[in-house]
Short mmCIF file of C-alpha atoms and ligand atoms in Angstrom, two decimals:
data_model
loop_
_atom_site.label_atom_id
_atom_site.label_comp_id
_atom_site.label_asym_id
_atom_site.label_seq_id
_atom_site.Cartn_x
_atom_site.Cartn_y
_atom_site.Cartn_z
CA MET A 7 83.68 80.94 99.86
CA LYS A 8 83.67 84.15 97.89
CA LYS A 9 86.54 86.37 98.95
CA LEU A 10 85.41 89.49 100.79
CA LYS A 11 86.08 92.83 99.11
CA LEU A 12 89.07 94.68 100.49
CA HIS A 13 87.04 97.48 102.03
CA THR A 14 84.79 94.94 103.75
CA GLN A 15 87.87 93.21 105.13
CA ILE A 16 89.24 96.53 106.41
CA LEU A 17 85.90 97.48 107.90
CA ILE A 18 85.67 94.17 109.75
CA ALA A 19 89.26 94.64 110.94
CA LEU A 20 88.36 98.09 112.20
CA ILE A 21 85.39 96.87 114.20
CA LEU A 22 87.24 93.87 115.59
CA GLY A 23 90.27 96.07 116.38
CA ALA A 24 88.09 98.50 118.31
CA ALA A 25 86.53 95.66 120.30
CA PHE A 26 89.95 94.10 120.94
CA GLY A 27 91.37 97.46 122.07
CA ALA A 28 88.40 98.08 124.37
CA PHE A 29 88.78 94.63 125.91
CA PHE A 30 92.55 94.90 126.47
CA HIS A 31 92.42 98.56 127.42
CA VAL A 32 95.20 100.27 129.31
CA ASP A 33 94.21 101.08 132.87
CA GLN A 34 95.04 104.78 133.05
CA SER A 35 95.52 104.64 136.81
CA VAL A 36 98.25 101.97 136.71
CA LEU A 37 101.90 102.96 136.46
CA VAL A 38 104.73 100.48 135.93
CA VAL A 39 107.95 101.24 137.81
CA ALA A 40 111.10 99.32 136.83
CA THR A 41 113.96 99.51 139.33
CA THR A 42 117.55 98.33 139.48
CA VAL A 43 119.15 98.27 142.90
CA GLY A 44 122.62 96.75 142.88
CA THR A 45 122.30 93.83 140.53
CA GLU A 46 118.65 93.28 141.26
CA THR A 47 116.06 94.41 138.81
CA ALA A 48 112.34 94.44 139.52
CA LYS A 49 109.07 95.62 138.02
CA HIS A 50 106.24 96.99 140.13
CA GLU A 51 102.71 97.86 139.14
CA VAL A 52 101.29 100.67 141.21
CA SER A 53 97.56 101.18 141.09
CA GLY A 54 95.02 103.13 143.10
CA TRP A 55 97.48 105.89 144.06
CA SER A 56 96.23 109.38 144.80
CA THR A 57 99.43 111.45 144.67
CA LEU A 58 102.94 110.89 143.39
CA GLU A 59 105.97 112.87 144.46
CA ILE A 60 109.02 112.92 142.22
CA GLN A 61 112.03 114.14 144.16
CA THR A 62 115.35 114.84 142.46
CA GLY A 63 117.94 116.45 144.74
CA ASP A 64 116.21 119.49 146.20
CA SER A 65 113.47 119.77 143.59
CA LYS A 66 110.12 118.16 144.19
CA GLN A 67 107.16 117.74 141.85
CA ILE A 68 103.81 116.50 143.08
CA PHE A 69 101.12 115.05 140.82
CA THR A 70 97.63 113.74 141.41
CA SER A 71 96.35 110.57 139.78
CA ARG A 72 94.43 112.70 137.25
CA GLU A 73 97.71 113.95 135.87
CA GLY A 74 99.04 110.65 134.53
CA ALA A 75 100.20 112.09 131.22
CA GLN A 76 102.12 114.85 132.95
CA VAL A 77 103.85 112.39 135.27
CA LEU A 78 105.27 110.53 132.27
CA ARG A 79 106.39 113.75 130.66
CA ALA A 80 108.04 114.94 133.88
CA TRP A 81 109.87 111.64 134.11
CA LYS A 82 111.04 111.76 130.48
CA GLY A 83 112.17 115.35 131.06
CA LEU A 84 114.57 114.30 133.83
CA PRO A 85 118.22 114.08 132.74
CA LYS A 86 119.25 110.40 132.45
CA ASP A 87 122.01 110.72 135.05
CA LYS A 88 119.55 112.10 137.62
CA ARG A 89 117.07 109.23 137.27
CA PRO A 90 118.83 106.62 139.48
CA THR A 91 118.96 109.03 142.44
CA THR A 92 115.37 110.19 141.99
CA VAL A 93 112.89 109.09 144.65
CA LEU A 94 109.30 108.30 143.67
CA THR A 95 106.76 108.28 146.49
CA PHE A 96 103.21 107.09 145.83
CA GLN A 97 100.53 107.92 148.41
CA SER A 98 97.32 105.91 148.44
CA GLU A 99 94.41 106.51 150.76
CA GLY A 100 94.43 104.21 153.76
CA LYS A 101 97.71 102.56 152.69
CA GLU A 102 101.37 102.96 153.57
CA PRO A 103 103.23 105.19 151.08
CA GLN A 104 105.24 103.24 148.49
CA GLN A 105 108.72 104.55 147.78
CA PHE A 106 111.08 103.64 144.91
CA THR A 107 114.70 104.49 144.18
CA GLY A 108 116.99 103.26 141.41
CA VAL A 109 114.12 103.71 138.97
CA THR A 110 115.13 102.90 135.39
CA GLU A 111 111.74 103.20 133.75
CA LEU A 112 108.35 104.72 134.49
CA ARG A 113 105.53 104.04 132.04
CA LYS A 114 101.91 103.17 131.57
CA GLU A 115 101.04 99.50 131.53
CA LYS A 116 101.26 97.72 128.19
CA THR A 117 98.59 95.38 126.94
CA ILE A 118 98.53 93.03 123.99
CA ALA A 119 96.55 95.72 122.16
CA THR A 120 99.31 98.32 122.50
CA MET A 121 102.03 95.78 121.78
CA ILE A 122 100.71 95.02 118.29
CA ARG A 123 100.95 98.68 117.24
CA PRO A 124 104.22 98.05 115.26
CA ILE A 125 102.20 96.11 112.65
CA GLY A 126 100.26 99.29 112.01
CA THR A 127 103.36 101.45 112.08
CA ILE A 128 104.99 99.26 109.43
CA PHE A 129 101.96 99.78 107.18
CA ILE A 130 102.09 103.58 107.61
CA ARG A 131 105.82 103.60 106.88
CA LEU A 132 105.30 101.50 103.75
CA LEU A 133 102.66 103.91 102.47
CA ASN A 134 104.85 106.92 103.21
CA LEU A 135 107.70 105.21 101.41
CA ILE A 136 105.60 104.94 98.29
CA ALA A 137 104.20 108.47 98.39
CA ILE A 138 107.25 110.55 97.40
CA PRO A 139 108.49 108.53 94.38
CA LEU A 140 104.88 108.08 93.28
CA VAL A 141 104.10 111.78 93.38
CA LEU A 142 107.30 112.76 91.62
CA ALA A 143 107.07 110.13 88.90
CA SER A 144 103.38 110.27 88.13
CA LEU A 145 103.16 114.05 88.24
CA LEU A 146 106.15 114.38 85.96
CA VAL A 147 104.67 111.96 83.45
CA GLY A 148 101.27 113.62 83.82
CA ALA A 149 102.69 117.08 83.14
CA ALA A 150 104.70 115.77 80.20
CA SER A 151 101.57 114.24 78.71
CA LEU A 152 99.61 117.49 79.12
CA GLY A 153 102.54 119.04 77.43
CA ASP A 154 101.26 122.53 77.50
CA ILE A 155 102.09 124.98 80.27
CA LYS A 156 98.87 126.89 79.66
CA LYS A 157 96.86 123.73 80.22
CA VAL A 158 98.74 122.99 83.45
CA ALA A 159 98.11 126.56 84.65
CA ARG A 160 94.41 126.30 83.74
CA ILE A 161 93.90 123.03 85.64
CA GLY A 162 95.94 124.47 88.51
CA ALA A 163 93.74 127.55 88.74
CA LYS A 164 90.51 125.53 88.59
CA THR A 165 91.81 123.12 91.20
CA LEU A 166 92.64 125.98 93.54
CA VAL A 167 89.16 127.45 93.08
CA TYR A 168 87.67 124.06 93.99
CA PHE A 169 89.93 123.71 97.05
CA MET A 170 89.15 127.21 98.33
CA THR A 171 85.41 126.84 97.77
CA THR A 172 85.11 123.50 99.51
CA THR A 173 87.25 124.69 102.40
CA ALA A 174 85.16 127.82 102.91
CA LEU A 175 81.99 125.70 102.68
CA ALA A 176 83.36 123.29 105.27
CA ILE A 177 84.19 126.04 107.76
CA SER A 178 80.80 127.65 107.24
CA ILE A 179 79.07 124.35 108.01
CA GLY A 180 81.20 124.05 111.15
CA LEU A 181 80.38 127.59 112.25
CA VAL A 182 76.66 127.22 111.69
CA LEU A 183 76.57 123.97 113.68
CA ALA A 184 78.68 125.41 116.52
CA ASN A 185 76.44 128.47 116.74
CA VAL A 186 73.25 126.45 116.69
CA ILE A 187 74.28 123.56 118.94
CA GLN A 188 76.41 125.78 121.22
CA PRO A 189 78.57 122.94 122.55
CA GLY A 190 80.62 125.32 124.72
CA LYS A 191 77.60 126.22 126.80
CA GLN A 192 77.21 122.55 127.82
CA VAL A 193 80.54 122.33 129.64
CA SER A 194 80.34 122.89 133.38
CA GLU A 195 82.84 125.06 135.26
CA SER A 196 84.21 122.01 137.09
CA SER A 197 84.78 120.05 133.84
CA LYS A 198 86.53 123.08 132.40
CA GLU A 199 88.93 123.25 135.35
CA LEU A 200 89.62 119.54 135.19
CA LEU A 201 90.38 119.59 131.47
CA MET A 202 92.59 122.65 131.81
CA ALA A 203 94.61 121.07 134.64
CA GLU A 204 95.04 117.75 132.84
CA TYR A 205 96.34 119.12 129.54
CA GLN A 206 98.08 122.32 130.60
CA SER A 207 101.63 121.14 130.08
CA ASP A 208 100.74 119.64 126.70
CA VAL A 209 99.48 123.04 125.65
CA GLN A 210 102.71 124.76 126.63
CA SER A 211 104.74 122.59 124.29
CA LYS A 212 102.29 123.17 121.44
CA ILE A 213 102.09 126.92 121.96
CA ALA A 214 105.88 127.08 121.90
CA THR A 215 105.83 125.94 118.24
CA GLU A 216 106.69 128.87 116.02
CA LEU A 217 103.65 129.68 113.96
CA ASP A 218 103.40 132.07 111.18
CA ILE A 219 101.43 131.97 107.97
CA ASN A 220 102.58 134.19 105.21
CA ILE A 221 101.08 133.67 101.79
CA VAL A 222 103.93 135.39 99.93
CA ASP A 223 106.51 133.24 101.71
CA MET A 224 104.46 130.15 100.93
CA PHE A 225 104.62 130.91 97.21
CA VAL A 226 108.31 131.72 97.31
CA GLU A 227 109.11 128.59 99.28
CA MET A 228 107.26 126.42 96.78
CA ILE A 229 110.37 126.73 94.65
CA PRO A 230 113.02 124.36 95.91
CA THR A 231 116.65 125.44 95.73
CA ASN A 232 117.60 121.80 95.64
CA PRO A 233 115.00 119.32 94.39
CA PHE A 234 116.84 116.42 96.00
CA ARG A 235 116.59 118.07 99.39
CA ALA A 236 112.88 118.63 98.73
CA LEU A 237 112.51 114.90 98.03
CA ALA A 238 114.56 113.95 101.07
CA ASN A 239 112.52 116.21 103.35
CA SER A 240 109.15 115.25 101.83
CA GLU A 241 108.41 118.88 100.94
CA MET A 242 105.32 118.05 98.93
CA LEU A 243 104.64 121.48 97.39
CA GLN A 244 108.26 121.79 96.27
CA ILE A 245 108.13 118.31 94.78
CA VAL A 246 104.93 119.19 92.94
CA PHE A 247 106.53 122.34 91.55
CA PHE A 248 109.66 120.55 90.41
CA ALA A 249 107.80 117.63 88.84
CA VAL A 250 105.43 119.89 86.87
CA LEU A 251 108.29 122.08 85.69
CA MET A 252 110.41 119.14 84.62
CA GLY A 253 107.45 117.38 82.99
CA VAL A 254 106.54 120.42 80.91
CA VAL A 255 110.14 121.18 79.96
CA LEU A 256 110.64 117.58 78.83
CA THR A 257 108.21 118.27 76.01
CA PHE A 258 110.60 120.94 74.69
CA VAL A 259 113.42 118.42 74.47
CA LYS A 260 113.99 116.14 71.45
CA GLU A 261 112.16 112.80 71.66
CA GLU A 262 115.43 110.97 71.38
CA LYS A 263 116.55 112.47 74.71
CA SER A 264 113.25 113.02 76.52
CA GLY A 265 111.72 109.63 75.60
CA PRO A 266 113.90 107.50 77.89
CA VAL A 267 113.46 109.96 80.78
CA ILE A 268 109.68 109.94 80.49
CA ARG A 269 109.60 106.16 80.07
CA PHE A 270 111.79 105.77 83.14
CA PHE A 271 109.44 107.83 85.31
CA ASP A 272 106.42 106.15 83.75
CA GLY A 273 107.86 102.78 84.74
CA LEU A 274 108.64 104.10 88.21
CA ALA A 275 105.07 105.37 88.65
CA ASP A 276 103.61 102.01 87.55
CA THR A 277 105.92 100.18 89.93
CA MET A 278 104.83 102.38 92.82
CA ILE A 279 101.14 101.74 92.04
CA GLU A 280 101.88 98.01 91.98
CA MET A 281 103.53 98.47 95.37
CA VAL A 282 100.31 100.03 96.69
CA HIS A 283 98.45 96.85 95.66
CA LEU A 284 100.97 94.77 97.55
CA VAL A 285 100.98 96.92 100.68
CA MET A 286 97.18 97.01 100.76
CA LYS A 287 97.24 93.24 101.27
CA ILE A 288 98.30 93.84 104.87
CA ALA A 289 95.84 96.71 105.31
CA PRO A 290 93.25 94.68 107.29
CA TYR A 291 95.87 93.47 109.79
CA ALA A 292 97.44 96.91 110.07
CA VAL A 293 94.10 98.61 110.57
CA PHE A 294 93.24 96.08 113.26
CA ALA A 295 96.51 96.84 115.07
CA LEU A 296 96.25 100.61 114.72
CA ILE A 297 92.68 100.81 115.94
CA ALA A 298 93.25 98.30 118.76
CA ALA A 299 96.25 100.28 120.05
CA THR A 300 94.48 103.63 119.81
CA VAL A 301 91.28 102.44 121.45
CA SER A 302 93.15 100.67 124.25
CA GLU A 303 95.04 103.83 125.18
CA PHE A 304 92.11 106.18 124.84
CA GLY A 305 90.45 107.55 127.96
CA PHE A 306 86.79 107.24 127.02
CA GLU A 307 85.49 109.16 130.06
CA ILE A 308 86.59 112.38 128.45
CA ILE A 309 84.27 111.90 125.48
CA GLN A 310 81.32 112.19 127.87
CA THR A 311 82.42 115.62 129.06
CA LEU A 312 82.90 116.81 125.52
CA ILE A 313 80.08 114.92 123.90
CA TRP A 314 78.39 118.00 122.39
CA TYR A 315 81.62 119.26 120.93
CA VAL A 316 82.48 115.83 119.49
CA ALA A 317 78.94 115.48 118.09
CA CYS A 318 79.14 118.91 116.50
CA VAL A 319 82.45 118.19 114.73
CA LEU A 320 81.32 114.73 113.63
CA LEU A 321 77.99 115.97 112.30
CA GLY A 322 79.79 118.65 110.30
CA LEU A 323 82.26 116.12 108.89
CA VAL A 324 79.46 113.73 107.94
CA ILE A 325 77.57 116.50 106.12
CA GLN A 326 80.67 117.62 104.26
CA THR A 327 81.66 114.07 103.31
CA THR A 328 78.33 112.52 102.45
CA VAL A 329 76.34 115.52 101.22
CA VAL A 330 78.58 118.34 99.99
CA TYR A 331 81.10 116.30 97.94
CA PRO A 332 78.56 113.92 96.39
CA LEU A 333 76.41 116.92 95.39
CA LEU A 334 79.40 118.64 93.82
CA VAL A 335 80.37 115.43 92.03
CA LYS A 336 76.83 115.10 90.72
CA ALA A 337 76.69 118.72 89.62
CA PHE A 338 80.05 118.82 87.86
CA SER A 339 80.58 115.30 86.55
CA SER A 340 78.76 112.39 85.05
CA MET A 341 79.60 110.12 87.98
CA SER A 342 76.91 108.87 90.31
CA PRO A 343 77.52 110.20 93.85
CA LEU A 344 76.89 106.72 95.20
CA THR A 345 79.60 105.18 93.04
CA PHE A 346 81.90 107.94 94.20
CA LEU A 347 81.33 107.19 97.89
CA ARG A 348 81.27 103.41 97.46
CA GLN A 349 84.57 103.23 95.61
CA LEU A 350 86.27 105.53 98.07
CA LYS A 351 85.56 103.35 101.09
CA PRO A 352 89.02 101.73 101.30
CA VAL A 353 90.64 105.14 101.01
CA GLN A 354 88.47 106.51 103.79
CA LEU A 355 89.18 103.54 106.04
CA VAL A 356 92.92 103.92 105.55
CA ALA A 357 92.63 107.66 106.28
CA PHE A 358 90.63 106.94 109.43
CA SER A 359 93.10 104.43 110.79
CA THR A 360 96.31 106.25 109.87
CA SER A 361 95.12 109.84 110.54
CA SER A 362 97.38 110.97 107.76
CA SER A 363 96.45 112.30 104.33
CA ALA A 364 100.07 111.82 103.24
CA ALA A 365 100.07 108.12 104.09
CA THR A 366 96.68 107.75 102.38
CA LEU A 367 97.82 109.51 99.20
CA PRO A 368 99.11 106.41 97.36
CA VAL A 369 95.85 104.55 98.06
CA ASN A 370 93.82 107.56 96.99
CA MET A 371 95.75 107.89 93.71
CA GLU A 372 95.41 104.22 92.96
CA THR A 373 91.67 104.18 93.71
CA CYS A 374 90.87 107.34 91.75
CA GLU A 375 92.69 105.99 88.73
CA THR A 376 91.63 102.38 88.69
CA LYS A 377 88.19 102.54 90.33
CA LEU A 378 86.90 106.00 89.47
CA GLY A 379 88.57 106.17 86.08
CA VAL A 380 90.23 109.53 86.59
CA PRO A 381 93.15 109.89 84.15
CA ASN A 382 96.62 109.79 85.60
CA SER A 383 97.45 113.28 84.38
CA ILE A 384 94.71 114.64 86.69
CA THR A 385 95.13 112.43 89.78
CA SER A 386 98.87 112.94 89.81
CA PHE A 387 98.38 116.67 89.92
CA VAL A 388 95.22 117.21 91.96
CA LEU A 389 95.75 114.58 94.67
CA PRO A 390 99.27 115.43 95.90
CA LEU A 391 98.37 119.10 95.83
CA GLY A 392 95.13 118.35 97.66
CA ALA A 393 96.83 116.19 100.27
CA THR A 394 99.12 119.11 101.03
CA ILE A 395 96.87 122.14 100.95
CA ASN A 396 93.24 121.01 100.85
CA MET A 397 92.09 120.01 104.32
CA ASP A 398 88.39 120.64 104.56
CA GLY A 399 87.90 118.34 107.54
CA THR A 400 90.65 120.11 109.43
CA ALA A 401 89.22 123.52 108.54
CA LEU A 402 85.71 122.50 109.64
CA TYR A 403 87.08 121.17 112.91
CA GLN A 404 89.09 124.34 113.48
CA GLY A 405 85.94 126.42 112.99
CA VAL A 406 83.93 124.39 115.50
CA ALA A 407 86.83 124.23 117.97
CA ALA A 408 87.41 128.00 117.87
CA VAL A 409 83.75 128.76 118.58
CA PHE A 410 83.60 126.03 121.22
CA ILE A 411 86.61 127.38 123.12
CA ALA A 412 85.28 130.93 122.86
CA GLN A 413 81.92 129.76 124.26
CA VAL A 414 83.54 127.97 127.20
CA TYR A 415 85.46 131.14 128.02
CA GLY A 416 82.22 133.13 127.79
CA PHE A 417 83.16 135.18 124.71
CA ASP A 418 80.43 136.18 122.29
CA LEU A 419 81.87 136.17 118.81
CA SER A 420 80.71 138.93 116.49
CA LEU A 421 80.00 138.34 112.81
CA ALA A 422 83.33 139.98 111.96
CA GLU A 423 85.12 137.56 114.26
CA GLN A 424 83.34 134.61 112.69
CA LEU A 425 84.45 135.82 109.27
CA THR A 426 87.97 136.09 110.66
CA ILE A 427 87.64 132.41 111.60
CA VAL A 428 86.68 131.54 108.00
CA LEU A 429 89.72 133.37 106.69
CA THR A 430 92.28 132.18 109.22
CA ALA A 431 91.01 128.59 109.31
CA THR A 432 91.28 128.45 105.50
CA LEU A 433 94.88 129.60 105.71
CA ALA A 434 95.63 127.44 108.75
CA SER A 435 94.26 124.35 107.03
CA ILE A 436 96.42 125.08 103.98
CA GLY A 437 99.44 125.31 106.24
CA THR A 438 98.57 122.11 108.10
CA ALA A 439 100.96 119.28 107.32
CA PRO A 440 99.18 116.08 106.19
CA VAL A 441 100.28 114.06 109.21
CA PRO A 442 98.53 113.19 112.49
CA GLY A 443 97.73 115.85 115.02
CA VAL A 444 98.87 118.99 113.24
CA GLY A 445 95.42 120.51 112.90
CA ILE A 446 95.28 121.31 116.61
CA ILE A 447 98.58 123.20 116.48
CA MET A 448 97.39 125.30 113.55
CA LEU A 449 94.22 126.04 115.51
CA ILE A 450 96.36 128.33 117.67
CA ILE A 451 96.58 130.74 114.72
CA VAL A 452 92.80 130.90 114.51
CA LEU A 453 92.46 131.50 118.26
CA LYS A 454 95.08 134.25 118.18
CA ALA A 455 93.25 136.02 115.38
CA ILE A 456 90.01 136.22 117.37
CA HIS A 457 91.78 136.98 120.68
CA VAL A 458 90.62 133.84 122.44
CA PRO A 459 93.21 132.48 124.94
CA GLU A 460 95.23 129.83 123.12
CA GLU A 461 95.51 127.81 126.35
CA GLY A 462 91.92 126.89 125.48
CA ILE A 463 93.17 124.05 123.28
CA ALA A 464 93.66 122.15 126.56
CA LEU A 465 89.88 121.77 126.60
CA ILE A 466 89.77 119.72 123.41
CA MET A 467 93.09 117.91 123.51
CA GLY A 468 91.74 114.76 125.10
CA VAL A 469 89.51 113.93 122.14
CA ASP A 470 91.79 115.25 119.45
CA ARG A 471 93.21 111.93 118.39
CA PHE A 472 89.76 110.60 117.63
CA LEU A 473 88.62 113.72 115.78
CA ASP A 474 91.90 113.71 113.86
CA MET A 475 90.98 110.30 112.47
CA ALA A 476 87.55 111.54 111.45
CA ARG A 477 88.69 114.81 109.88
CA THR A 478 91.35 113.02 107.83
CA VAL A 479 88.54 111.00 106.16
CA THR A 480 86.94 114.26 105.03
CA ASN A 481 90.30 115.65 103.91
CA VAL A 482 90.99 112.76 101.55
CA THR A 483 87.41 112.57 100.25
CA GLY A 484 87.61 116.25 99.32
CA ASP A 485 90.79 115.62 97.36
CA ALA A 486 89.23 112.71 95.48
CA GLY A 487 86.14 114.83 94.73
CA GLY A 488 88.47 117.43 93.27
CA ALA A 489 90.12 114.85 91.02
CA VAL A 490 86.78 113.56 89.69
CA ILE A 491 85.46 117.07 89.06
CA MET A 492 88.64 118.32 87.40
CA ALA A 493 88.66 115.30 85.10
CA SER A 494 85.10 116.09 84.06
CA VAL A 495 85.46 119.80 83.57
CA GLU A 496 88.59 119.12 81.55
CA SER A 497 86.30 116.87 79.48
CA HIS A 498 88.03 113.62 80.14
CA SER A 499 85.65 110.71 80.13
CA LEU A 500 85.72 108.76 83.38
CA ARG A 501 86.39 105.10 82.75
CA GLN A 502 84.80 103.73 85.84
CA ASN A 503 85.55 100.28 86.96
CA ALA A 504 82.73 99.76 89.41
N1 LIG B 614 95.73 114.42 110.26
C1 LIG B 614 95.24 115.38 109.31
C2 LIG B 614 95.59 114.90 107.91
O1 LIG B 614 96.61 114.30 107.70
C3 LIG B 614 95.74 116.75 109.55
C4 LIG B 614 95.18 117.28 110.86
O2 LIG B 614 94.05 117.80 110.82
O3 LIG B 614 95.83 117.17 111.91
O4 LIG B 614 94.86 115.12 106.98
#
């Protein structure tokens, strides 16, 4: 039998994983209580409860069954020494209350689908492990081969223009869709109250995050005071700065001294790319595990309430990914837009299942080089930079989300406010770290700028995980588009390997 292509394998894994996760889904209404009284330990599954009272000393907290996530947080927030004396009382309609003391653990039920998550986590960790040495080594070699600081600056400037343009385009698409579809007008008052109650405490922790975007500071902080600390803390922009600087300066040094250094990093970069090949062998299994775990824990009911909002974001992401980038690729390079999309499939599938542009970076670099024929000197510069600052999917989503929340609160946004969204969402997406779930935190900046209550993010939190997966696909596709276009405008021929 002919071996299936990798992206077909991953796609099959994704579909099977989703089905597996849906079959072994976690029942949101079941809580598992583990107790130890004396020497006796026991595990109880409590289902069908309507209220739960958590009593510690004199303080009492009461939750309804709709507030499952908050119950777990309240429990985790209790000091460890208070837990054994805490009394949990579950009330169920028409049944005797159930009371527990000596509780050692309170959690949601686990299913086989959530238990296999570590396979996926191992994959994400392996990809992250490759990313930092790969970026440092290949960018350094790339910069050394360009050799000319003016050339680096020219490519840098063009790349930034591309990033800014595509981001602004993405937000504009989001805004147009949100204004036409008006998803916020489709949410009833009762759904709004329910969503707000369910996610309120989540919001508090997110709002507490210190947020500030300052362009001048961003430029200053691009310069690391200690490159090793930058590497250790995965400060991508600082690593990019250091690698470019060192690469360029190496060309000023005598061959006798610079040769071994460049060859060392060249060897390191090749080794890392080889490691991507190896790690991708487990991709289908990892994707299966990641999707199964996510689907099994996901409360699907919430998608129904927010269906118009979800549809609006997804439609925007699809347009950006399958129309805007391919058109740009067609306009500015000799590559066929279809080849571009076809070859990127594995990258997009990895982005979807890991929700992280940083974890996807090694796969994106490898694919752009070997499948799309973009020279290493371009991929190693454009892609790490893109993964860090170019997040078109995130920006589009922030645009839609801001308008959606404003609509639910009954605010009419003026044209000036919509332009403020374009500006702040561009900056917020630049500041978003390429890891799961950061986009929603940066959305707070956008909401603040247009004076919409930031508590509004409670409305969209329930579907954020899913939209995070989708927007990451757009983020990485935009970066790859940038690499292809930069290679062409810098008149490198693309040696495609279709
Ligand atoms: N998960 C996204 C990424 O890594 C960032 C976000 O929008 O939360 O690209």
